[in-house]
PDB file of C-alpha atoms in Angstrom:
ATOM      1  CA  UNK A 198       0.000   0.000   0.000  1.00 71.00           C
ATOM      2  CA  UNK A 199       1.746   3.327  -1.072  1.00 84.00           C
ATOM      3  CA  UNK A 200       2.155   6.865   0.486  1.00 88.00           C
ATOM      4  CA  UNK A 201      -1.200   8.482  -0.889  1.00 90.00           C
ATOM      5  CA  UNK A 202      -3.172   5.205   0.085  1.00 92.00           C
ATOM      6  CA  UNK A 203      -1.941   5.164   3.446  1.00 92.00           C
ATOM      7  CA  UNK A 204      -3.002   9.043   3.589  1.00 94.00           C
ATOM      8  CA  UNK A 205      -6.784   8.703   2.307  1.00 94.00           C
ATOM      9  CA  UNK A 206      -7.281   6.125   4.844  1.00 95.00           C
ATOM     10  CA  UNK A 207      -5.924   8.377   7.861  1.00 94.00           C
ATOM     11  CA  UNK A 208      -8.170  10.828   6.301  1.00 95.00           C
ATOM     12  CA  UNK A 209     -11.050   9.072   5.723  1.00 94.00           C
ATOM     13  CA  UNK A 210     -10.540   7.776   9.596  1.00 94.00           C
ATOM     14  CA  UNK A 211      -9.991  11.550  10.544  1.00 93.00           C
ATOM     15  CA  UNK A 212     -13.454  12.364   9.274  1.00 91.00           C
ATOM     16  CA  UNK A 213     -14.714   9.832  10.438  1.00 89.00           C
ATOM     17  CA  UNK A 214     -14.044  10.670  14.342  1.00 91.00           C
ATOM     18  CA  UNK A 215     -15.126  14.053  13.914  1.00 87.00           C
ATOM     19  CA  UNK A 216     -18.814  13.167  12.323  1.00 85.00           C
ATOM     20  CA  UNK A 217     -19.341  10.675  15.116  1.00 87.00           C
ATOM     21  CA  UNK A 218     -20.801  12.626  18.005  1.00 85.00           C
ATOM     22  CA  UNK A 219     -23.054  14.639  15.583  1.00 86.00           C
ATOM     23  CA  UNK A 220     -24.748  11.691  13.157  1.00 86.00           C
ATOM     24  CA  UNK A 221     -28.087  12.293  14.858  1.00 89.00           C
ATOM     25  CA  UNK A 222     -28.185  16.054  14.326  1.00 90.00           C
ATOM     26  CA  UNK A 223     -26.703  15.235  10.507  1.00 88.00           C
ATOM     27  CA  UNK A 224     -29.660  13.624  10.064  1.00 89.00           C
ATOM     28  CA  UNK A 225     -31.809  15.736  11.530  1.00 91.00           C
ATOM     29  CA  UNK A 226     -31.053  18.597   9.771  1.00 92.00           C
ATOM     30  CA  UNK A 227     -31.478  16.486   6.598  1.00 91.00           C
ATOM     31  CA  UNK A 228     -34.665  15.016   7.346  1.00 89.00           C
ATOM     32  CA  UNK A 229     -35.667  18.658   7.820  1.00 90.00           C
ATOM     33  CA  UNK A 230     -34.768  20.304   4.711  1.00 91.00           C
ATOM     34  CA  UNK A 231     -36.109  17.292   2.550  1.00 88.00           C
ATOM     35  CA  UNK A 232     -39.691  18.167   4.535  1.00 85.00           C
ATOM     36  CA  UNK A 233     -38.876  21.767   3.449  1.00 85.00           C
ATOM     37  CA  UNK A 234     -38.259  20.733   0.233  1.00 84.00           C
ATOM     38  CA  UNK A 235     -41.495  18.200  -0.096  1.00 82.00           C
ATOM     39  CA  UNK A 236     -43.510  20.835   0.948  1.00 80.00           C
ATOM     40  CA  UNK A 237     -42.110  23.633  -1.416  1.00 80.00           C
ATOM     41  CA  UNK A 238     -42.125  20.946  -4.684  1.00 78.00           C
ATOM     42  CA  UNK A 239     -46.081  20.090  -3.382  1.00 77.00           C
ATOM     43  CA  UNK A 240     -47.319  23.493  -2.254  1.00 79.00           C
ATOM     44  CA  UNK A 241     -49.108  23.898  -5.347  1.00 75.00           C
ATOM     45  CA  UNK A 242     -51.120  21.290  -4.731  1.00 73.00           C
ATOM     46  CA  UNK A 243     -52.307  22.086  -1.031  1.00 74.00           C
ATOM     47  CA  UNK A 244     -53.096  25.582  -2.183  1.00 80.00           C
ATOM     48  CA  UNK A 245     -49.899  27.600  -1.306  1.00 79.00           C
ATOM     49  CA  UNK A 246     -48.185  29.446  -4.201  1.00 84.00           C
ATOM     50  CA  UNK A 247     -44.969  27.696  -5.652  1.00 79.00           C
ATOM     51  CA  UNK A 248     -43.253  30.275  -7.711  1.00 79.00           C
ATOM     52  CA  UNK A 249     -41.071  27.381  -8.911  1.00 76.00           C
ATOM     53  CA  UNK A 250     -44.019  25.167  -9.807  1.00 76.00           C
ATOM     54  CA  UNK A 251     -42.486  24.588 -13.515  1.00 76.00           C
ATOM     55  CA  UNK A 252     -39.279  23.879 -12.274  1.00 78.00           C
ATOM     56  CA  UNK A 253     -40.145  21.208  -9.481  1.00 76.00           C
ATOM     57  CA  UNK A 254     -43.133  19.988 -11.975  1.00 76.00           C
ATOM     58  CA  UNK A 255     -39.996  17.533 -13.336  1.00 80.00           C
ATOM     59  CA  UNK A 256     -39.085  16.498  -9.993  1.00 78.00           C
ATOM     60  CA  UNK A 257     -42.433  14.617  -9.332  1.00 77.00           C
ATOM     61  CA  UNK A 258     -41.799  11.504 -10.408  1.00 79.00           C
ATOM     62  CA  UNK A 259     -38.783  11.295  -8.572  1.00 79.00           C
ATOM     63  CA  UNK A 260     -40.538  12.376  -5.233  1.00 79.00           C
ATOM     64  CA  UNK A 261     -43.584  10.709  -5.644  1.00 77.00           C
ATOM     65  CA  UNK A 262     -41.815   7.518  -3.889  1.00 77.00           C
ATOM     66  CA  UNK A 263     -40.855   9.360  -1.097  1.00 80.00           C
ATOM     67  CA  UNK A 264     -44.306  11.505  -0.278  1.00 78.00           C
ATOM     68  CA  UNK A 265     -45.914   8.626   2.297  1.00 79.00           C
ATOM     69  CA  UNK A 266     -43.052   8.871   4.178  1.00 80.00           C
ATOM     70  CA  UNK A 267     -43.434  12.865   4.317  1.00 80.00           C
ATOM     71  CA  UNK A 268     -46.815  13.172   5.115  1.00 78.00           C
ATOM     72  CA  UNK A 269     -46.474  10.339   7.602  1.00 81.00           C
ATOM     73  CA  UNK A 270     -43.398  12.658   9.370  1.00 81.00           C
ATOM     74  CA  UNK A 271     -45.804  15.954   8.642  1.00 78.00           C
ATOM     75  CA  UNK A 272     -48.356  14.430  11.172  1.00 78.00           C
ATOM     76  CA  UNK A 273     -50.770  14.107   8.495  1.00 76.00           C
ATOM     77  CA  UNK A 274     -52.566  10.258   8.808  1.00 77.00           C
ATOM     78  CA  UNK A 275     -53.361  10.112   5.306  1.00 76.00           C
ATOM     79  CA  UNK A 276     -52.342  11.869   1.963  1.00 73.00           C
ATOM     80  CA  UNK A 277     -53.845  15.291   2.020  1.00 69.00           C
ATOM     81  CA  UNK A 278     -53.758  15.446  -2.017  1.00 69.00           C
ATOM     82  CA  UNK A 279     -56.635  14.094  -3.672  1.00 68.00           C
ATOM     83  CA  UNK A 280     -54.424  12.846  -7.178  1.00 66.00           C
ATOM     84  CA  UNK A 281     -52.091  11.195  -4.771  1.00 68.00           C
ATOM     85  CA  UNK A 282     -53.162   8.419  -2.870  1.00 67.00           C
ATOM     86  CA  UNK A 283     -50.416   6.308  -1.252  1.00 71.00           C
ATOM     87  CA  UNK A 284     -52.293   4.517   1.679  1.00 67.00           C
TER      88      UNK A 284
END
């Protein structure tokens, strides 16, 4: 194993030790700005205005797969969009 091998690895262990105490906020605050961005790609659909509606429009089917699980964290039981129904 050369130099630069030996290196990435001390890194990668480096980085490592320093994430560990904070996984639970990491994901956290990423759970949080996918609901932010769930609810900014659907607004349009619950009423709000989206500005970007025709740029998130291409985004739905992509989404789509993840929505029960939003709503579910959003507190809402069951899918509050009448085209969508995912339980």
């Amino acid at each position: 194993m050369g130099f630069f091998e030996q290196f990435k690895r001390a890194i990668h262990l480096y980085d490592e030790i320093l994430k560990q105490p904070h996984r639970t906020e990491i994901a956290r605050e990423l759970r949080d700005e996918e609901d932010l961005f769930m609810l900014l790609c659907f607004s349009e659909m619950l009423g709000l205005p989206n500005p970007a509606f025709y740029y998130t429009l291409e985004l739905y089917p992509v989404i789509i797969e993840r929505f029960h699980d939003w709503h579910l964290r959003a507190g809402m039981e069951k899918s509050p969009l009448d085209g969508i129904r995912c339980c």
